[in-house]
Coordinates of N, CA and C in Angstrom, one line a residue:
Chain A
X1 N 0.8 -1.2 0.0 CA 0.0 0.0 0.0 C 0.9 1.3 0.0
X2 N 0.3 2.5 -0.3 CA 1.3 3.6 -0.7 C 1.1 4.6 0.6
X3 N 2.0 5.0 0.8 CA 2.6 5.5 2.3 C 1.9 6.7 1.9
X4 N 1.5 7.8 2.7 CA 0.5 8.7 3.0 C 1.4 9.8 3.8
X5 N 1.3 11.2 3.6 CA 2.1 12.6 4.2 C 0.9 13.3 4.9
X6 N 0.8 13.1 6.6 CA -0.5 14.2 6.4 C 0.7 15.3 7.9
X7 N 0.3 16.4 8.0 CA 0.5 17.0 8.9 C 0.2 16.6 10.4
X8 N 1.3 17.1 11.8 CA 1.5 16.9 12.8 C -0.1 16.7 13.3
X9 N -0.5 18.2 13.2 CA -1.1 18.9 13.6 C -2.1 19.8 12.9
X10 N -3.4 20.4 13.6 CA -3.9 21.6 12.8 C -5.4 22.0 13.7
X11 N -5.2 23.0 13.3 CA -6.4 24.0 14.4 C -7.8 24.3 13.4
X12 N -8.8 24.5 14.3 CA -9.9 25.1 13.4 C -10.5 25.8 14.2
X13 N -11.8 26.8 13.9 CA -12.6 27.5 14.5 C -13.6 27.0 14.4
X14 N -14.4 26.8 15.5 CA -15.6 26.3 15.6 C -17.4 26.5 14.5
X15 N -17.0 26.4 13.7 CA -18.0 27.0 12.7 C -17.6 26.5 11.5
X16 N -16.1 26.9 11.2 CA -15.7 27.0 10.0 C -15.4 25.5 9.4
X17 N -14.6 25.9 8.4 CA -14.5 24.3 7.7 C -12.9 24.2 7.8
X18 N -13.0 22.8 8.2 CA -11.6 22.1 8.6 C -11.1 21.6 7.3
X19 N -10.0 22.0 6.5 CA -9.2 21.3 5.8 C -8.1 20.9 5.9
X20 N -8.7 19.4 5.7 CA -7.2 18.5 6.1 C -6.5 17.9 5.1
X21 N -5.2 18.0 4.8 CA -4.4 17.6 3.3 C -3.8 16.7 3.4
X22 N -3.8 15.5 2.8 CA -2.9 14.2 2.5 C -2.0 14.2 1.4
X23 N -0.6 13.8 1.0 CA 0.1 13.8 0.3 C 0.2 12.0 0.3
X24 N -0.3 11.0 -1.1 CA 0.1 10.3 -1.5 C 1.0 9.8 -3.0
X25 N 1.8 10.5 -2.9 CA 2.3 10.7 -4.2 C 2.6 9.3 -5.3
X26 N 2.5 8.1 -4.3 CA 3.2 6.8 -4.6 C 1.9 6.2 -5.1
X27 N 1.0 6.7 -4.8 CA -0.6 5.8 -5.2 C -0.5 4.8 -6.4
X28 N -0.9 4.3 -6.6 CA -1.4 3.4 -7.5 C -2.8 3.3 -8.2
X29 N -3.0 3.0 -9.6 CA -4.0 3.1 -9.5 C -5.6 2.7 -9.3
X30 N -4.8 1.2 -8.6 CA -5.9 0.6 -7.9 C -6.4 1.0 -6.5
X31 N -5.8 1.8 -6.3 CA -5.5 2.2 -4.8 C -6.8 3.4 -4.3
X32 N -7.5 2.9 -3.4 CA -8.6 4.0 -2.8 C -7.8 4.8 -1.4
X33 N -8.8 6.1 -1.7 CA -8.2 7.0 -0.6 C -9.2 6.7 1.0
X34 N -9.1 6.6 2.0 CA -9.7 5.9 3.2 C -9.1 7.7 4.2
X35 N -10.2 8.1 4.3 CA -10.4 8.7 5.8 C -10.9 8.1 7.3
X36 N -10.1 8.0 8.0 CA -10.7 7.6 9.8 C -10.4 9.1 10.5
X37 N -11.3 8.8 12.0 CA -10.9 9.4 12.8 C -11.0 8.9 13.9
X38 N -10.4 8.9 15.0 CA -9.9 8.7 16.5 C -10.7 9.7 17.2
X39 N -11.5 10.0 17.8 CA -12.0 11.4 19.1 C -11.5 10.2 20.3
X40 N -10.9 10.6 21.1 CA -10.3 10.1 22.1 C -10.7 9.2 22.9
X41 N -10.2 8.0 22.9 CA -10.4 6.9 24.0 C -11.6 5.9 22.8
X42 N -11.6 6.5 21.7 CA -13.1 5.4 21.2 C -12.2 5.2 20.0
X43 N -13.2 4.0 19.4 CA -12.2 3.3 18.4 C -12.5 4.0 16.9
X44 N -11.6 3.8 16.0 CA -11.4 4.8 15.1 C -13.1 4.7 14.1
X45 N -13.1 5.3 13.6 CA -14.3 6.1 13.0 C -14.3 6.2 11.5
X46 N -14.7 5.2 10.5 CA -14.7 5.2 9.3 C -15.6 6.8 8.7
X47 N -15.0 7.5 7.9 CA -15.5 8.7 7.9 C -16.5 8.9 5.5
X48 N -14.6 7.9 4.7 CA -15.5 8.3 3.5 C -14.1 7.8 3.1
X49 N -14.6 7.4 1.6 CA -13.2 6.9 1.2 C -13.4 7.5 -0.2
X50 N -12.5 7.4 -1.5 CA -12.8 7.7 -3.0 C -11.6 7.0 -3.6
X51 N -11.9 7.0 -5.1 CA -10.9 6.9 -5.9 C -10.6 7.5 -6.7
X52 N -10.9 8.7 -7.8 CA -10.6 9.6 -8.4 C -11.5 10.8 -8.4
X53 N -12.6 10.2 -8.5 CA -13.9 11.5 -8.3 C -14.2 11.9 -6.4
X54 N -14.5 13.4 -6.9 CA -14.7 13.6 -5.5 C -15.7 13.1 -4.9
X55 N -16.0 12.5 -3.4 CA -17.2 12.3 -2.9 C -17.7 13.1 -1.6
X56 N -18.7 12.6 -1.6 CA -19.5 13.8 -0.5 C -20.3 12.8 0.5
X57 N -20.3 13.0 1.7 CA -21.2 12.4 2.6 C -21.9 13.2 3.6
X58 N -22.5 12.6 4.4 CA -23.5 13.6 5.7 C -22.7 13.9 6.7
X59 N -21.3 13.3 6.5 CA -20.1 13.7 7.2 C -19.1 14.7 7.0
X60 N -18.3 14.4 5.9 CA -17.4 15.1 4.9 C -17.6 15.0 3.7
X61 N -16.7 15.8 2.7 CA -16.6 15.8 1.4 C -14.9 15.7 1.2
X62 N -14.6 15.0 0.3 CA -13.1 14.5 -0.1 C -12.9 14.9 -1.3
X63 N -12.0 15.6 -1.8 CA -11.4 15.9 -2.6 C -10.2 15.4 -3.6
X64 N -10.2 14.7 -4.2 CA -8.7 14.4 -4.9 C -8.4 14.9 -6.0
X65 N -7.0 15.0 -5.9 CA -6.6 15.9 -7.3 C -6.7 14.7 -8.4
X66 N -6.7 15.8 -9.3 CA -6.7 14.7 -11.0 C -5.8 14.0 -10.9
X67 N -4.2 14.1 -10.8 CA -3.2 12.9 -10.7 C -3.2 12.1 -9.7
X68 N -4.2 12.6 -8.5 CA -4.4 11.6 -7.4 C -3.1 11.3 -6.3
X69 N -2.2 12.3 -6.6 CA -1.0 12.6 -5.8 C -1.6 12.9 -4.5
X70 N -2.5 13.6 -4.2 CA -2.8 14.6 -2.8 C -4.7 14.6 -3.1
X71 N -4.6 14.5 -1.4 CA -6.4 15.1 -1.4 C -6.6 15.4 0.0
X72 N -7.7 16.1 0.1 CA -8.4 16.9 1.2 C -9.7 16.5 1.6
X73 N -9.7 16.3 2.9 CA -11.0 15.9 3.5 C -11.0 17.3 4.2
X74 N -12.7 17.9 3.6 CA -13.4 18.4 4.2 C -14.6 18.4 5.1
X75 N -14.3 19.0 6.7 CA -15.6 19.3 7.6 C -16.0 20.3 7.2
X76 N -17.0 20.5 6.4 CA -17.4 21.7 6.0 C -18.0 23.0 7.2
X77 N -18.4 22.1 8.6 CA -18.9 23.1 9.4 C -18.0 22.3 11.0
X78 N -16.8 22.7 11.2 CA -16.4 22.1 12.6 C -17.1 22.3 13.8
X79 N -17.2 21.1 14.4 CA -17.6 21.6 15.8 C -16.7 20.9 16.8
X80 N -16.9 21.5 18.3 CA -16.5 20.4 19.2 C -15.8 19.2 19.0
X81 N -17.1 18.7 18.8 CA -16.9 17.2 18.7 C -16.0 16.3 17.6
X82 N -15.7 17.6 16.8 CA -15.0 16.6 15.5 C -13.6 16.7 16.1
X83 N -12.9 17.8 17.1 CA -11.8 17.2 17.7 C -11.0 15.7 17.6
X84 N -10.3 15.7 17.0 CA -10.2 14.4 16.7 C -8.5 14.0 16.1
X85 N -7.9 13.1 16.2 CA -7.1 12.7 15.5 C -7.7 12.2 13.8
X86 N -7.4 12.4 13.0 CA -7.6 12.0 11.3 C -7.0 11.5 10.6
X87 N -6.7 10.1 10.1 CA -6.0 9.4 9.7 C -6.2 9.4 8.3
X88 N -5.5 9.5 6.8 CA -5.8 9.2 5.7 C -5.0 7.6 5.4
X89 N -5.5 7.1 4.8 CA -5.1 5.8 4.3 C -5.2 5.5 2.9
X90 N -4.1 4.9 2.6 CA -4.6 4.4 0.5 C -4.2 3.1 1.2
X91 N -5.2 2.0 0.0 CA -5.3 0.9 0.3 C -5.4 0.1 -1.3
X92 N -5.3 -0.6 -1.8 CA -5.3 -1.4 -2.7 C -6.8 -1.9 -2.9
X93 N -7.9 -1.8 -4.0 CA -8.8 -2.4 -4.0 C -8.7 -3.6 -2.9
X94 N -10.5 -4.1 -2.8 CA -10.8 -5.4 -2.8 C -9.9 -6.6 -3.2
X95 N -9.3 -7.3 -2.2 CA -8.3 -8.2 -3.1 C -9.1 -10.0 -3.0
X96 N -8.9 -10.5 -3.9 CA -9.8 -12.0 -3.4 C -9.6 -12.6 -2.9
X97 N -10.1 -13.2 -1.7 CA -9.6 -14.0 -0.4 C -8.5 -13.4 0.5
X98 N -8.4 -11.9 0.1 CA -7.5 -11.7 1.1 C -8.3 -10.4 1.9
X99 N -7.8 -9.9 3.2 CA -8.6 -9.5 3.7 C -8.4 -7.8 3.6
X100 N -9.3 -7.1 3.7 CA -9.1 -5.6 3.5 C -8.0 -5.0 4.6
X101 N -6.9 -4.9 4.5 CA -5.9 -4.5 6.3 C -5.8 -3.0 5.6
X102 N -5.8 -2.4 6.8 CA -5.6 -1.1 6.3 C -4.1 -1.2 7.5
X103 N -3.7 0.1 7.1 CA -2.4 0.6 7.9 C -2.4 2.3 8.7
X104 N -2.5 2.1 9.3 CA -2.7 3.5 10.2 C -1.5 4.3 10.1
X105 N -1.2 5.3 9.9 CA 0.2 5.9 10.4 C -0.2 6.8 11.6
X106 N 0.5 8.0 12.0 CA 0.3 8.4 12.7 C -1.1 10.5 12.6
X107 N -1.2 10.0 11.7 CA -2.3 11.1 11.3 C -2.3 12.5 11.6
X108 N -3.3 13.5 11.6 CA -2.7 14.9 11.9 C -4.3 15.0 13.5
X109 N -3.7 15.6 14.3 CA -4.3 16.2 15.3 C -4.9 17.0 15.1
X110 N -6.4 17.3 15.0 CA -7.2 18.2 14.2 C -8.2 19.3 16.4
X111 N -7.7 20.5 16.3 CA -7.8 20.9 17.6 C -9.5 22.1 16.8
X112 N -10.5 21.7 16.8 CA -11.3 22.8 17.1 C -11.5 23.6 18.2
X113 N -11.4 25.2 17.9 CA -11.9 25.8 18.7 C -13.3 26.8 19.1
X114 N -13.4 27.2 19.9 CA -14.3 28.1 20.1 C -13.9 29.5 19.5
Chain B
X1 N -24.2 2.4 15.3 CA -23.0 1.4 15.3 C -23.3 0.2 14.1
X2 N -22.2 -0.4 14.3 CA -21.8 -1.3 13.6 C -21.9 -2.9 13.9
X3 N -22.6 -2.9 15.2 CA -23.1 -4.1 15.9 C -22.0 -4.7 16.4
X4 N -20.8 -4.0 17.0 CA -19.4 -5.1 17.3 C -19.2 -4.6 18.5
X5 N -19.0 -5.3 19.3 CA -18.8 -5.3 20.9 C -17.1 -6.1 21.4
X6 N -16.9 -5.8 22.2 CA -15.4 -6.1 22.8 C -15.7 -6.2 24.2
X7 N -15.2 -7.6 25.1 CA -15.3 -7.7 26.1 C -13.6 -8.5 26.8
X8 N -13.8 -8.1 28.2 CA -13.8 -7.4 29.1 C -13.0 -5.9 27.8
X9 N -14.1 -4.9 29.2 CA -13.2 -3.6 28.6 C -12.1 -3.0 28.8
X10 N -11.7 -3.8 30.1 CA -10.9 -2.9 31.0 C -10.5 -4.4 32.0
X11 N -8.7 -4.7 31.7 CA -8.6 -5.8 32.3 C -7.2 -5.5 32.9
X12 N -6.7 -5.9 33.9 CA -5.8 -5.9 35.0 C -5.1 -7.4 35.2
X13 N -3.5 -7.9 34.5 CA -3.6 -8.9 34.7 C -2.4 -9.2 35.1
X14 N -1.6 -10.2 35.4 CA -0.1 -10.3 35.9 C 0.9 -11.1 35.2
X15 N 2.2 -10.5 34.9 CA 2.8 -11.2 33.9 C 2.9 -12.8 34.3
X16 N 2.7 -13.8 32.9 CA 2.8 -14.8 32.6 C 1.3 -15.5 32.5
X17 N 0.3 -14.8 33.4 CA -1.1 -15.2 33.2 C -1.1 -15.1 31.4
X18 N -2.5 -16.3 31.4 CA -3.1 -16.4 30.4 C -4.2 -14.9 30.1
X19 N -4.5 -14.2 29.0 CA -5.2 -13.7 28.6 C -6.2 -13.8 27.1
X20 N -8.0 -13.5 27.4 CA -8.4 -13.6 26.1 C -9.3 -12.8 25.9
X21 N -9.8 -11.9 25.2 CA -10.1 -11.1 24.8 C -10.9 -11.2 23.9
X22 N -12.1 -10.8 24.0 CA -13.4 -11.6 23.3 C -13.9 -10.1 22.0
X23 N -14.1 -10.5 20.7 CA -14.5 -9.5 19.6 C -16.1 -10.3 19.4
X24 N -17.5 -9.6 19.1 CA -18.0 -10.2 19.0 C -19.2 -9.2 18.4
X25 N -19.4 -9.6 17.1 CA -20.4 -9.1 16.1 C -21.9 -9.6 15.5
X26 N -22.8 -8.5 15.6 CA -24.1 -9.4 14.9 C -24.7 -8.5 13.1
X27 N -23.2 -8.9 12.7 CA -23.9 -8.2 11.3 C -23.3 -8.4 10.4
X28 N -23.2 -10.1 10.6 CA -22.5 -10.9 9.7 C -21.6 -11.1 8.7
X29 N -20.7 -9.8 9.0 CA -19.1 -9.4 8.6 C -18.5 -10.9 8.4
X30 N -17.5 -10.5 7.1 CA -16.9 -11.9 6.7 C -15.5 -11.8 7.5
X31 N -15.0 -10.3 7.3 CA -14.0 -9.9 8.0 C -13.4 -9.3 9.0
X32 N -12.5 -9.8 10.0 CA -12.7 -9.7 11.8 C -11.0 -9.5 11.5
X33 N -11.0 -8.2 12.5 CA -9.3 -7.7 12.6 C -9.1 -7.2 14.4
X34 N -7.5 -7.8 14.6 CA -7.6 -7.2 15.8 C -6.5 -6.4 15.7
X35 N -6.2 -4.8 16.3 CA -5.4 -4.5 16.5 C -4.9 -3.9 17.7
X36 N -3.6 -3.2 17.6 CA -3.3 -3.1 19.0 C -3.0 -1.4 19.0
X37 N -2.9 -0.3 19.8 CA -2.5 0.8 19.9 C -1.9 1.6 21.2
X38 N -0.6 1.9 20.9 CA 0.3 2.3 22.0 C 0.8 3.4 21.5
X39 N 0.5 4.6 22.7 CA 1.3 6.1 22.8 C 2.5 6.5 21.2
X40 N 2.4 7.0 21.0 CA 3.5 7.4 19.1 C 3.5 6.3 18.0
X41 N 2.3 5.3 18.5 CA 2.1 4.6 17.6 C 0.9 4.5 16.7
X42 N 0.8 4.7 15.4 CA -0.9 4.4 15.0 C -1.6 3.0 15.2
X43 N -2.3 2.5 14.8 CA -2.8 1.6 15.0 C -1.8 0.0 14.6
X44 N -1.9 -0.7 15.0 CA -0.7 -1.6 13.9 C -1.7 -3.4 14.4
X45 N -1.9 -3.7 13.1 CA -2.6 -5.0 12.7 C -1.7 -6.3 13.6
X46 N -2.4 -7.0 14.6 CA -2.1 -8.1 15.1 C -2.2 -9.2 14.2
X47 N -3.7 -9.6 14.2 CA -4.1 -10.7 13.4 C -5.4 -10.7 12.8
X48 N -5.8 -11.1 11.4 CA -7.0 -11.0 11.0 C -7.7 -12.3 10.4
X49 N -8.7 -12.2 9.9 CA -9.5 -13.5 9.7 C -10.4 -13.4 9.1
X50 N -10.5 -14.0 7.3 CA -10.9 -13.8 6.4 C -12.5 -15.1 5.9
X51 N -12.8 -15.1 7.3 CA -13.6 -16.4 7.3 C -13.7 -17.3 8.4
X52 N -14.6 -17.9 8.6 CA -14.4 -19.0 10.2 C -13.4 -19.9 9.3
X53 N -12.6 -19.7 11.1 CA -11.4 -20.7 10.5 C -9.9 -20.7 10.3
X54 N -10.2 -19.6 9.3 CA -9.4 -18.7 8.5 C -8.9 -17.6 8.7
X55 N -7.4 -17.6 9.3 CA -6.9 -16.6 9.6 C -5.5 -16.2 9.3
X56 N -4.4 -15.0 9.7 CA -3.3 -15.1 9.2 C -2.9 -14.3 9.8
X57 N -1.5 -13.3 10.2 CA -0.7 -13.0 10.6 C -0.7 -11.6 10.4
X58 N -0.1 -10.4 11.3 CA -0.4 -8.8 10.8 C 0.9 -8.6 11.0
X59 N 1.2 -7.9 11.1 CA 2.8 -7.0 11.4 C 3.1 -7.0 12.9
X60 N 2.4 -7.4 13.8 CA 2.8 -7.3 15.0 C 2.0 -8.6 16.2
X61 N 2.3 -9.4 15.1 CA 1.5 -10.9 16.0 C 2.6 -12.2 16.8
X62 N 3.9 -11.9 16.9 CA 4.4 -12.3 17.9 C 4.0 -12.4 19.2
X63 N 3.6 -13.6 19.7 CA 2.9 -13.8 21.5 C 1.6 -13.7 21.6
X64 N 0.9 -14.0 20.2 CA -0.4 -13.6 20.4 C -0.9 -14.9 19.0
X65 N -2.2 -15.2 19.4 CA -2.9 -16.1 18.8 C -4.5 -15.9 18.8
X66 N -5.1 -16.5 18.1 CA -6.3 -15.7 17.8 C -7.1 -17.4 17.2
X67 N -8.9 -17.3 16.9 CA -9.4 -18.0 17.0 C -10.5 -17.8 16.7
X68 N -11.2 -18.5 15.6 CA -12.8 -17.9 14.9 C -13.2 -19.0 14.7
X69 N -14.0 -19.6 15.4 CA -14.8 -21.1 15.4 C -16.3 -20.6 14.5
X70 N -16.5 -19.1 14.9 CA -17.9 -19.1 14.6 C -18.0 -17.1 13.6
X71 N -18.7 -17.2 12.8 CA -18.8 -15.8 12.2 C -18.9 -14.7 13.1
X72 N -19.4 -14.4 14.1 CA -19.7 -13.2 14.8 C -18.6 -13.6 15.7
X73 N -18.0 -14.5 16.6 CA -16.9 -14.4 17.3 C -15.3 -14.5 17.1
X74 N -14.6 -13.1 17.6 CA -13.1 -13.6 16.9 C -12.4 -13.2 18.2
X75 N -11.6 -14.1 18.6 CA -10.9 -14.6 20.0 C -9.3 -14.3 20.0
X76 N -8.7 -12.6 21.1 CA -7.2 -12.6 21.0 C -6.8 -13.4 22.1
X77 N -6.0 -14.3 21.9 CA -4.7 -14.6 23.1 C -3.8 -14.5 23.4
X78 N -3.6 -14.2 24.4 CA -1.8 -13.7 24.4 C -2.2 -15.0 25.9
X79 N -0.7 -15.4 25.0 CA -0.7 -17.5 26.2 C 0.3 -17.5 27.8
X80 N 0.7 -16.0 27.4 CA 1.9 -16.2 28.5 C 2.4 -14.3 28.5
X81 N 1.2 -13.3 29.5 CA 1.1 -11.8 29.1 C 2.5 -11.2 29.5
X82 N 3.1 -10.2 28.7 CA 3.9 -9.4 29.3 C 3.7 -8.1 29.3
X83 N 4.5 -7.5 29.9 CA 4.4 -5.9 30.4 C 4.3 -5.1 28.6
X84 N 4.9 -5.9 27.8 CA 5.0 -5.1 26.5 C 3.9 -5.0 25.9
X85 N 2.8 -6.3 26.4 CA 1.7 -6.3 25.8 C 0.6 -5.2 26.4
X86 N 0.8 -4.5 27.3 CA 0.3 -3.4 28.0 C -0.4 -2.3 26.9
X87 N -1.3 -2.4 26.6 CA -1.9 -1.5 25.3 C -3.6 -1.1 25.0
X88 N -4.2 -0.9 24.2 CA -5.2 -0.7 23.9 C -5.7 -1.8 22.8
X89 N -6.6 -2.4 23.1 CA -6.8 -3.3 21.6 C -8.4 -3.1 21.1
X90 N -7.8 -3.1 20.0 CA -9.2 -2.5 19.2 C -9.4 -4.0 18.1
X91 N -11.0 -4.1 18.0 CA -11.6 -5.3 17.1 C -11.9 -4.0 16.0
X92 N -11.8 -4.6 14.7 CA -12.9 -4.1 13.6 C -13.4 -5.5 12.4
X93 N -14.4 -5.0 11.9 CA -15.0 -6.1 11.4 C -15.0 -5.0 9.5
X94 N -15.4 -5.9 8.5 CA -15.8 -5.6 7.2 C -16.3 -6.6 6.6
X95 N -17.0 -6.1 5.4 CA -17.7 -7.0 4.2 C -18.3 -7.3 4.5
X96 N -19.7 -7.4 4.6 CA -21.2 -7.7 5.1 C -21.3 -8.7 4.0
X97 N -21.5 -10.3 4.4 CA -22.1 -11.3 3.7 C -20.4 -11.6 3.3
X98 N -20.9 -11.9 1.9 CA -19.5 -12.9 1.4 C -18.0 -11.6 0.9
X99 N -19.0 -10.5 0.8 CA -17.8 -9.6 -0.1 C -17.4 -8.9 0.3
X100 N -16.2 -8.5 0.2 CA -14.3 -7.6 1.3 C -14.9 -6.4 0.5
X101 N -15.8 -6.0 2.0 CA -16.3 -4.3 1.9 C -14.9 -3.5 2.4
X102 N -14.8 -2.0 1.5 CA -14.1 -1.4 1.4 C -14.1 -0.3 3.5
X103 N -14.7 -0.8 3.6 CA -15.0 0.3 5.3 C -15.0 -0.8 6.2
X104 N -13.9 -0.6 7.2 CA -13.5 -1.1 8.7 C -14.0 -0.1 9.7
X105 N -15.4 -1.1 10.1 CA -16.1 -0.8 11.6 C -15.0 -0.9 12.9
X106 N -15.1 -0.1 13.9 CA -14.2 -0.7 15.1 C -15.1 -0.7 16.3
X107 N -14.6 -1.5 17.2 CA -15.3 -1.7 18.5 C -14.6 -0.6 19.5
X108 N -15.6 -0.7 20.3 CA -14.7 0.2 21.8 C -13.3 0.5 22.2
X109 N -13.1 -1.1 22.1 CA -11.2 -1.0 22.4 C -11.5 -2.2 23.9
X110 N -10.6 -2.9 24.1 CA -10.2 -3.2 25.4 C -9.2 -2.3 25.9
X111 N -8.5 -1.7 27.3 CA -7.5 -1.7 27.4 C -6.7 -2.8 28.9
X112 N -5.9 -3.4 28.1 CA -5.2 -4.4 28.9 C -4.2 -3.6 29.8
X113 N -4.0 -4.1 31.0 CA -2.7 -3.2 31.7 C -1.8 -4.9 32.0
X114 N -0.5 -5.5 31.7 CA -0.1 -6.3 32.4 C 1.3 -6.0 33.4
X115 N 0.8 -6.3 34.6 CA 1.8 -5.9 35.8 C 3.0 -6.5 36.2

């Protein structure tokens, strides 16, 4: 699977929209883009995934560029609660009989505030 | 949720005891993953299981053994605990019915302390 660049860290204001940037330059292009998030102490939180087109959910909306080097998961409205650690992940399609493993790295610290 | 539960949540145990750690789902996921998570570390794959029965090896399954007799239950062991194994362990489940769905559910977490 292709190793993923996201930032330490990053702040938001409570209203606004959180954008968070992943750098997968190594992608493949069977490879889907996988957002999680962590809010502390609970187990990680499937958020939205894509593969070249952007997608949109009741959650976020994901962005990938056309060469699929980099993409952005957007909170369009932060609150509180989305405080959270955010993990991006590329993963290799569906593979047959073998099982979907994803790989976590260490993700970006996403701090909403008031 | 996702219908996947983890039991005990919170266990206290003494090096060399046996430990097992129960993952257990009602939403007939083909695929059952356990993993482990410790302070500067992301999450990192123990062992997973592609089927009753049927399982295989993650990047960090040294001292640990695992067990799927039945679809909704997937079973960690560690046969002989040590202080390294001291962590957070998280179950997640995917693929509803026969097909390797692209989204991993997770459960609560256990967290194990061994003394």
């Amino acid at each position: 699977d292709a190793k993923t660049t996201q930032p330490t860290s990053m702040d938001c204001a409570e209203g606004r929209a959180a954008n968070l940037p992943c750098n997968h330059s190594t992608i493949s292009g069977n490879e889907y883009v996988y957002w999680y998030r962590q809010i502390h102490s609970q187990g990680p939180q499937y958020i939205i995934h894509g593969l070249k087109n952007n997608e949109t959910n009741e959650m976020a909306s994901l962005i990938i560029t056309e060469d699929r080097k980099s993409s952005t998961l957007i909170l369009p409205h932060a609150t509180l609660r989305d405080t959270a650690v955010y993990y991006c992940i590329v993963r290799a399609d569906r593979l047959t009989g073998t099982a979907s493993k994803l790989t976590f790295g260490t993700g970006t610290r996403l701090q909403v505030t008031l | 949720d996702a219908g996947i539960t983890q039991s005990p949540r919170h266990k206290v145990t003494e090096t060399g005891t046996p430990v097992t750690l129960r993952c257990h789902q009602t939403e007939n996921h083909r695929y059952m993953y356990w993993y482990r998570q410790d302070p500067g570390h992301g999450l990192r794959l123990i062992h997973y299981s592609y089927g009753v029965k049927d399982t295989d090896k993650g990047e960090v399954s040294d001292g640990y053994s695992v067990s799927r007799s039945k679809t909704e239950d997937f079973l960690l062991t560690l046969e002989s605990a040590t202080s390294s194994q001291t962590s957070v362990y998280f179950c997640a489940i995917s693929g509803r019915g026969t097909s390797a769905g692209y989204e991993q559910y997770f459960g609560p977490g256990t967290r194990l302390t061994v003394t």
